């Protein structure tokens, strides 16, 4: 064997690595929710900033009890890093969710979770309430006292109101 034919490890170029700050800047420029969530999966180092970016991008749609419960668990798994980043929430339309979610202890639990999320979301700017807010009255009270809130959407659906007064 001829000497010098083998390359030593010191001759090989080091693998290229992007600086974490550059990757974070890339994440902050993403505008599509699915892109941000995919970005979060690329590296455990990028998960936290990607989740924060997602929370700042657009309102989170909490369309039913299961989503409220999952979002509550997600936020409070790392409250200090996640709760201040919540831009907005679209709350569930309680009359349109399943009956089991409106009866028994389910509704008060969901109300408490939503109130707790709102209290932790100190920079919340947007909230969308469903057509009938009676079922979310404690949540509306907390939302009304939020200094950071810039947009409050209350939707009125006359067909649901008529069903409540007739029934």
JSON list of C-alpha atoms in Angstrom, two decimals:
[
{"chain": "A", "resi": 1, "resn": "UNK", "atom": "CA", "xyz": [0.00, 0.00, 0.00]},
{"chain": "A", "resi": 2, "resn": "UNK", "atom": "CA", "xyz": [1.31, 3.40, -0.94]},
{"chain": "A", "resi": 3, "resn": "UNK", "atom": "CA", "xyz": [1.75, 5.86, 1.87]},
{"chain": "A", "resi": 4, "resn": "UNK", "atom": "CA", "xyz": [-0.24, 9.05, 1.65]},
{"chain": "A", "resi": 5, "resn": "UNK", "atom": "CA", "xyz": [-3.05, 7.47, -0.41]},
{"chain": "A", "resi": 6, "resn": "UNK", "atom": "CA", "xyz": [-5.41, 7.36, 2.54]},
{"chain": "A", "resi": 7, "resn": "UNK", "atom": "CA", "xyz": [-7.06, 10.61, 3.50]},
{"chain": "A", "resi": 8, "resn": "UNK", "atom": "CA", "xyz": [-6.99, 11.42, 7.13]},
{"chain": "A", "resi": 9, "resn": "UNK", "atom": "CA", "xyz": [-10.10, 12.62, 8.95]},
{"chain": "A", "resi": 10, "resn": "UNK", "atom": "CA", "xyz": [-8.50, 16.02, 9.38]},
{"chain": "A", "resi": 11, "resn": "UNK", "atom": "CA", "xyz": [-8.55, 16.55, 5.60]},
{"chain": "A", "resi": 12, "resn": "UNK", "atom": "CA", "xyz": [-12.33, 16.15, 5.33]},
{"chain": "A", "resi": 13, "resn": "UNK", "atom": "CA", "xyz": [-14.43, 19.30, 5.51]},
{"chain": "A", "resi": 14, "resn": "UNK", "atom": "CA", "xyz": [-16.57, 19.65, 8.59]},
{"chain": "A", "resi": 15, "resn": "UNK", "atom": "CA", "xyz": [-20.30, 19.21, 7.97]},
{"chain": "A", "resi": 16, "resn": "UNK", "atom": "CA", "xyz": [-22.00, 22.53, 7.35]},
{"chain": "A", "resi": 17, "resn": "UNK", "atom": "CA", "xyz": [-24.21, 23.68, 10.18]},
{"chain": "A", "resi": 18, "resn": "UNK", "atom": "CA", "xyz": [-26.54, 26.61, 10.24]},
{"chain": "A", "resi": 19, "resn": "UNK", "atom": "CA", "xyz": [-26.25, 28.90, 13.19]},
{"chain": "A", "resi": 20, "resn": "UNK", "atom": "CA", "xyz": [-29.18, 28.57, 15.62]},
{"chain": "A", "resi": 21, "resn": "UNK", "atom": "CA", "xyz": [-29.90, 32.30, 15.36]},
{"chain": "A", "resi": 22, "resn": "UNK", "atom": "CA", "xyz": [-30.24, 32.00, 11.59]},
{"chain": "A", "resi": 23, "resn": "UNK", "atom": "CA", "xyz": [-32.59, 29.04, 11.93]},
{"chain": "A", "resi": 24, "resn": "UNK", "atom": "CA", "xyz": [-34.68, 30.99, 14.42]},
{"chain": "A", "resi": 25, "resn": "UNK", "atom": "CA", "xyz": [-34.87, 33.93, 11.97]},
{"chain": "A", "resi": 26, "resn": "UNK", "atom": "CA", "xyz": [-36.01, 31.54, 9.24]},
{"chain": "A", "resi": 27, "resn": "UNK", "atom": "CA", "xyz": [-38.71, 30.23, 11.58]},
{"chain": "A", "resi": 28, "resn": "UNK", "atom": "CA", "xyz": [-39.87, 33.75, 12.38]},
{"chain": "A", "resi": 29, "resn": "UNK", "atom": "CA", "xyz": [-40.34, 34.46, 8.67]},
{"chain": "A", "resi": 30, "resn": "UNK", "atom": "CA", "xyz": [-42.55, 31.43, 7.98]},
{"chain": "A", "resi": 31, "resn": "UNK", "atom": "CA", "xyz": [-46.15, 32.42, 7.30]},
{"chain": "A", "resi": 32, "resn": "UNK", "atom": "CA", "xyz": [-47.91, 29.08, 6.93]},
{"chain": "A", "resi": 33, "resn": "UNK", "atom": "CA", "xyz": [-48.95, 27.18, 10.06]},
{"chain": "A", "resi": 34, "resn": "UNK", "atom": "CA", "xyz": [-48.12, 23.78, 8.54]},
{"chain": "A", "resi": 35, "resn": "UNK", "atom": "CA", "xyz": [-44.62, 25.01, 7.60]},
{"chain": "A", "resi": 36, "resn": "UNK", "atom": "CA", "xyz": [-44.01, 26.19, 11.16]},
{"chain": "A", "resi": 37, "resn": "UNK", "atom": "CA", "xyz": [-45.19, 22.89, 12.62]},
{"chain": "A", "resi": 38, "resn": "UNK", "atom": "CA", "xyz": [-42.98, 20.96, 10.17]},
{"chain": "A", "resi": 39, "resn": "UNK", "atom": "CA", "xyz": [-40.07, 23.20, 11.14]},
{"chain": "A", "resi": 40, "resn": "UNK", "atom": "CA", "xyz": [-40.70, 22.31, 14.79]},
{"chain": "A", "resi": 41, "resn": "UNK", "atom": "CA", "xyz": [-40.13, 18.65, 13.94]},
{"chain": "A", "resi": 42, "resn": "UNK", "atom": "CA", "xyz": [-36.72, 19.16, 12.31]},
{"chain": "A", "resi": 43, "resn": "UNK", "atom": "CA", "xyz": [-34.81, 19.47, 15.56]},
{"chain": "A", "resi": 44, "resn": "UNK", "atom": "CA", "xyz": [-35.56, 19.45, 19.25]},
{"chain": "A", "resi": 45, "resn": "UNK", "atom": "CA", "xyz": [-33.61, 22.72, 19.46]},
{"chain": "A", "resi": 46, "resn": "UNK", "atom": "CA", "xyz": [-36.08, 24.35, 17.07]},
{"chain": "A", "resi": 47, "resn": "UNK", "atom": "CA", "xyz": [-39.26, 23.02, 18.66]},
{"chain": "A", "resi": 48, "resn": "UNK", "atom": "CA", "xyz": [-39.62, 25.75, 21.27]},
{"chain": "A", "resi": 49, "resn": "UNK", "atom": "CA", "xyz": [-39.15, 28.75, 18.93]},
{"chain": "A", "resi": 50, "resn": "UNK", "atom": "CA", "xyz": [-41.35, 27.11, 16.28]},
{"chain": "A", "resi": 51, "resn": "UNK", "atom": "CA", "xyz": [-44.18, 26.57, 18.77]},
{"chain": "A", "resi": 52, "resn": "UNK", "atom": "CA", "xyz": [-43.82, 30.16, 19.94]},
{"chain": "A", "resi": 53, "resn": "UNK", "atom": "CA", "xyz": [-43.99, 31.35, 16.33]},
{"chain": "A", "resi": 54, "resn": "UNK", "atom": "CA", "xyz": [-47.14, 29.28, 15.73]},
{"chain": "A", "resi": 55, "resn": "UNK", "atom": "CA", "xyz": [-48.85, 30.78, 18.77]},
{"chain": "A", "resi": 56, "resn": "UNK", "atom": "CA", "xyz": [-48.01, 34.32, 17.59]},
{"chain": "A", "resi": 57, "resn": "UNK", "atom": "CA", "xyz": [-49.13, 33.74, 13.97]},
{"chain": "A", "resi": 58, "resn": "UNK", "atom": "CA", "xyz": [-52.90, 33.44, 14.11]},
{"chain": "A", "resi": 59, "resn": "UNK", "atom": "CA", "xyz": [-55.75, 32.52, 16.45]},
{"chain": "A", "resi": 60, "resn": "UNK", "atom": "CA", "xyz": [-55.90, 28.95, 17.68]},
{"chain": "A", "resi": 61, "resn": "UNK", "atom": "CA", "xyz": [-59.25, 27.34, 16.93]},
{"chain": "A", "resi": 62, "resn": "UNK", "atom": "CA", "xyz": [-60.59, 25.61, 20.04]},
{"chain": "A", "resi": 63, "resn": "UNK", "atom": "CA", "xyz": [-63.65, 24.11, 18.36]},
{"chain": "A", "resi": 64, "resn": "UNK", "atom": "CA", "xyz": [-64.59, 21.54, 21.00]},
{"chain": "A", "resi": 65, "resn": "UNK", "atom": "CA", "xyz": [-63.91, 20.28, 24.50]},
{"chain": "A", "resi": 66, "resn": "UNK", "atom": "CA", "xyz": [-61.16, 17.92, 23.33]},
{"chain": "A", "resi": 67, "resn": "UNK", "atom": "CA", "xyz": [-59.24, 20.78, 21.66]},
{"chain": "A", "resi": 68, "resn": "UNK", "atom": "CA", "xyz": [-59.64, 22.98, 24.74]},
{"chain": "A", "resi": 69, "resn": "UNK", "atom": "CA", "xyz": [-58.32, 20.17, 26.92]},
{"chain": "A", "resi": 70, "resn": "UNK", "atom": "CA", "xyz": [-55.36, 19.44, 24.61]},
{"chain": "A", "resi": 71, "resn": "UNK", "atom": "CA", "xyz": [-54.48, 23.11, 24.22]},
{"chain": "A", "resi": 72, "resn": "UNK", "atom": "CA", "xyz": [-54.66, 23.60, 28.00]},
{"chain": "A", "resi": 73, "resn": "UNK", "atom": "CA", "xyz": [-52.23, 20.69, 28.51]},
{"chain": "A", "resi": 74, "resn": "UNK", "atom": "CA", "xyz": [-49.94, 22.01, 25.76]},
{"chain": "A", "resi": 75, "resn": "UNK", "atom": "CA", "xyz": [-49.77, 25.57, 27.14]},
{"chain": "A", "resi": 76, "resn": "UNK", "atom": "CA", "xyz": [-49.21, 24.55, 30.74]},
{"chain": "A", "resi": 77, "resn": "UNK", "atom": "CA", "xyz": [-46.53, 21.99, 29.85]},
{"chain": "A", "resi": 78, "resn": "UNK", "atom": "CA", "xyz": [-44.28, 25.06, 29.38]},
{"chain": "A", "resi": 79, "resn": "UNK", "atom": "CA", "xyz": [-46.37, 28.03, 30.51]},
{"chain": "A", "resi": 80, "resn": "UNK", "atom": "CA", "xyz": [-43.55, 30.58, 30.72]},
{"chain": "A", "resi": 81, "resn": "UNK", "atom": "CA", "xyz": [-42.47, 29.93, 27.12]},
{"chain": "A", "resi": 82, "resn": "UNK", "atom": "CA", "xyz": [-45.88, 29.42, 25.51]},
{"chain": "A", "resi": 83, "resn": "UNK", "atom": "CA", "xyz": [-48.64, 31.39, 27.26]},
{"chain": "A", "resi": 84, "resn": "UNK", "atom": "CA", "xyz": [-47.19, 34.88, 26.59]},
{"chain": "A", "resi": 85, "resn": "UNK", "atom": "CA", "xyz": [-47.00, 34.03, 22.86]},
{"chain": "A", "resi": 86, "resn": "UNK", "atom": "CA", "xyz": [-50.72, 33.34, 22.37]},
{"chain": "A", "resi": 87, "resn": "UNK", "atom": "CA", "xyz": [-52.00, 35.85, 19.81]},
{"chain": "A", "resi": 88, "resn": "UNK", "atom": "CA", "xyz": [-55.63, 34.83, 19.70]},
{"chain": "A", "resi": 89, "resn": "UNK", "atom": "CA", "xyz": [-58.27, 32.22, 20.40]},
{"chain": "A", "resi": 90, "resn": "UNK", "atom": "CA", "xyz": [-61.45, 31.08, 18.68]},
{"chain": "A", "resi": 91, "resn": "UNK", "atom": "CA", "xyz": [-63.61, 29.62, 21.42]},
{"chain": "A", "resi": 92, "resn": "UNK", "atom": "CA", "xyz": [-66.00, 26.69, 21.03]},
{"chain": "A", "resi": 93, "resn": "UNK", "atom": "CA", "xyz": [-69.64, 27.31, 20.17]},
{"chain": "A", "resi": 94, "resn": "UNK", "atom": "CA", "xyz": [-71.07, 25.46, 23.16]},
{"chain": "A", "resi": 95, "resn": "UNK", "atom": "CA", "xyz": [-74.62, 24.94, 21.75]},
{"chain": "A", "resi": 96, "resn": "UNK", "atom": "CA", "xyz": [-73.08, 23.27, 18.69]},
{"chain": "A", "resi": 97, "resn": "UNK", "atom": "CA", "xyz": [-70.71, 20.95, 20.53]},
{"chain": "A", "resi": 98, "resn": "UNK", "atom": "CA", "xyz": [-71.90, 17.59, 21.74]},
{"chain": "A", "resi": 99, "resn": "UNK", "atom": "CA", "xyz": [-74.55, 17.40, 24.46]},
{"chain": "A", "resi": 100, "resn": "UNK", "atom": "CA", "xyz": [-72.14, 15.55, 26.75]},
{"chain": "A", "resi": 101, "resn": "UNK", "atom": "CA", "xyz": [-69.87, 18.60, 26.68]},
{"chain": "A", "resi": 102, "resn": "UNK", "atom": "CA", "xyz": [-72.65, 20.88, 27.93]},
{"chain": "A", "resi": 103, "resn": "UNK", "atom": "CA", "xyz": [-73.95, 18.69, 30.73]},
{"chain": "A", "resi": 104, "resn": "UNK", "atom": "CA", "xyz": [-72.56, 17.48, 34.01]},
{"chain": "A", "resi": 105, "resn": "UNK", "atom": "CA", "xyz": [-69.10, 18.66, 35.06]},
{"chain": "A", "resi": 106, "resn": "UNK", "atom": "CA", "xyz": [-67.82, 19.03, 31.48]},
{"chain": "A", "resi": 107, "resn": "UNK", "atom": "CA", "xyz": [-68.89, 22.65, 30.91]},
{"chain": "A", "resi": 108, "resn": "UNK", "atom": "CA", "xyz": [-67.52, 24.03, 34.22]},
{"chain": "A", "resi": 109, "resn": "UNK", "atom": "CA", "xyz": [-64.22, 22.21, 33.59]},
{"chain": "A", "resi": 110, "resn": "UNK", "atom": "CA", "xyz": [-63.97, 23.70, 30.10]},
{"chain": "A", "resi": 111, "resn": "UNK", "atom": "CA", "xyz": [-64.88, 27.15, 31.45]},
{"chain": "A", "resi": 112, "resn": "UNK", "atom": "CA", "xyz": [-62.17, 26.89, 34.11]},
{"chain": "A", "resi": 113, "resn": "UNK", "atom": "CA", "xyz": [-59.58, 25.77, 31.56]},
{"chain": "A", "resi": 114, "resn": "UNK", "atom": "CA", "xyz": [-60.45, 28.67, 29.24]},
{"chain": "A", "resi": 115, "resn": "UNK", "atom": "CA", "xyz": [-60.33, 31.19, 32.11]},
{"chain": "A", "resi": 116, "resn": "UNK", "atom": "CA", "xyz": [-56.94, 29.83, 33.20]},
{"chain": "A", "resi": 117, "resn": "UNK", "atom": "CA", "xyz": [-55.59, 30.05, 29.63]},
{"chain": "A", "resi": 118, "resn": "UNK", "atom": "CA", "xyz": [-56.81, 33.65, 29.32]},
{"chain": "A", "resi": 119, "resn": "UNK", "atom": "CA", "xyz": [-55.23, 34.62, 32.62]},
{"chain": "A", "resi": 120, "resn": "UNK", "atom": "CA", "xyz": [-51.89, 33.18, 31.48]},
{"chain": "A", "resi": 121, "resn": "UNK", "atom": "CA", "xyz": [-52.09, 34.69, 27.96]},
{"chain": "A", "resi": 122, "resn": "UNK", "atom": "CA", "xyz": [-50.93, 38.14, 29.02]},
{"chain": "A", "resi": 123, "resn": "UNK", "atom": "CA", "xyz": [-50.39, 39.33, 25.43]},
{"chain": "A", "resi": 124, "resn": "UNK", "atom": "CA", "xyz": [-53.64, 38.00, 23.92]},
{"chain": "A", "resi": 125, "resn": "UNK", "atom": "CA", "xyz": [-54.87, 40.38, 21.22]},
{"chain": "A", "resi": 126, "resn": "UNK", "atom": "CA", "xyz": [-57.77, 38.55, 19.58]},
{"chain": "A", "resi": 127, "resn": "UNK", "atom": "CA", "xyz": [-60.67, 36.47, 20.85]},
{"chain": "A", "resi": 128, "resn": "UNK", "atom": "CA", "xyz": [-63.67, 35.12, 18.99]},
{"chain": "A", "resi": 129, "resn": "UNK", "atom": "CA", "xyz": [-66.72, 34.17, 21.00]},
{"chain": "A", "resi": 130, "resn": "UNK", "atom": "CA", "xyz": [-69.41, 31.89, 19.60]},
{"chain": "A", "resi": 131, "resn": "UNK", "atom": "CA", "xyz": [-72.96, 33.02, 19.01]},
{"chain": "A", "resi": 132, "resn": "UNK", "atom": "CA", "xyz": [-74.31, 32.41, 22.51]},
{"chain": "A", "resi": 133, "resn": "UNK", "atom": "CA", "xyz": [-71.93, 33.41, 25.26]},
{"chain": "A", "resi": 134, "resn": "UNK", "atom": "CA", "xyz": [-74.12, 32.59, 28.27]},
{"chain": "A", "resi": 135, "resn": "UNK", "atom": "CA", "xyz": [-72.40, 29.22, 28.53]},
{"chain": "A", "resi": 136, "resn": "UNK", "atom": "CA", "xyz": [-69.02, 30.98, 28.51]},
{"chain": "A", "resi": 137, "resn": "UNK", "atom": "CA", "xyz": [-69.97, 33.89, 30.78]},
{"chain": "A", "resi": 138, "resn": "UNK", "atom": "CA", "xyz": [-67.01, 33.50, 33.19]},
{"chain": "A", "resi": 139, "resn": "UNK", "atom": "CA", "xyz": [-64.70, 33.43, 30.17]},
{"chain": "A", "resi": 140, "resn": "UNK", "atom": "CA", "xyz": [-66.25, 36.59, 28.71]},
{"chain": "A", "resi": 141, "resn": "UNK", "atom": "CA", "xyz": [-65.82, 38.36, 32.06]},
{"chain": "A", "resi": 142, "resn": "UNK", "atom": "CA", "xyz": [-62.08, 37.59, 32.13]},
{"chain": "A", "resi": 143, "resn": "UNK", "atom": "CA", "xyz": [-61.71, 38.56, 28.44]},
{"chain": "A", "resi": 144, "resn": "UNK", "atom": "CA", "xyz": [-63.46, 41.88, 29.04]},
{"chain": "A", "resi": 145, "resn": "UNK", "atom": "CA", "xyz": [-60.84, 42.80, 31.65]},
{"chain": "A", "resi": 146, "resn": "UNK", "atom": "CA", "xyz": [-57.81, 42.00, 29.48]},
{"chain": "A", "resi": 147, "resn": "UNK", "atom": "CA", "xyz": [-55.75, 45.13, 28.78]},
{"chain": "A", "resi": 148, "resn": "UNK", "atom": "CA", "xyz": [-53.91, 43.52, 25.84]},
{"chain": "A", "resi": 149, "resn": "UNK", "atom": "CA", "xyz": [-57.08, 42.60, 23.91]},
{"chain": "A", "resi": 150, "resn": "UNK", "atom": "CA", "xyz": [-57.45, 44.51, 20.62]},
{"chain": "A", "resi": 151, "resn": "UNK", "atom": "CA", "xyz": [-60.15, 42.49, 18.83]},
{"chain": "A", "resi": 152, "resn": "UNK", "atom": "CA", "xyz": [-63.22, 40.94, 20.41]},
{"chain": "A", "resi": 153, "resn": "UNK", "atom": "CA", "xyz": [-65.59, 39.15, 18.04]},
{"chain": "A", "resi": 154, "resn": "UNK", "atom": "CA", "xyz": [-69.06, 38.30, 19.32]},
{"chain": "A", "resi": 155, "resn": "UNK", "atom": "CA", "xyz": [-71.27, 36.56, 16.78]},
{"chain": "A", "resi": 156, "resn": "UNK", "atom": "CA", "xyz": [-75.04, 36.46, 17.13]},
{"chain": "A", "resi": 157, "resn": "UNK", "atom": "CA", "xyz": [-76.97, 33.58, 15.57]},
{"chain": "A", "resi": 158, "resn": "UNK", "atom": "CA", "xyz": [-80.71, 34.29, 15.79]},
{"chain": "A", "resi": 159, "resn": "UNK", "atom": "CA", "xyz": [-81.65, 30.69, 14.99]},
{"chain": "A", "resi": 160, "resn": "UNK", "atom": "CA", "xyz": [-79.87, 29.45, 18.11]},
{"chain": "A", "resi": 161, "resn": "UNK", "atom": "CA", "xyz": [-81.41, 32.21, 20.24]},
{"chain": "A", "resi": 162, "resn": "UNK", "atom": "CA", "xyz": [-84.91, 31.29, 19.02]},
{"chain": "A", "resi": 163, "resn": "UNK", "atom": "CA", "xyz": [-84.35, 27.63, 19.91]},
{"chain": "A", "resi": 164, "resn": "UNK", "atom": "CA", "xyz": [-83.28, 28.62, 23.42]},
{"chain": "A", "resi": 165, "resn": "UNK", "atom": "CA", "xyz": [-86.33, 30.82, 24.08]},
{"chain": "A", "resi": 166, "resn": "UNK", "atom": "CA", "xyz": [-88.82, 28.34, 22.59]},
{"chain": "A", "resi": 167, "resn": "UNK", "atom": "CA", "xyz": [-87.35, 25.24, 24.25]}
]
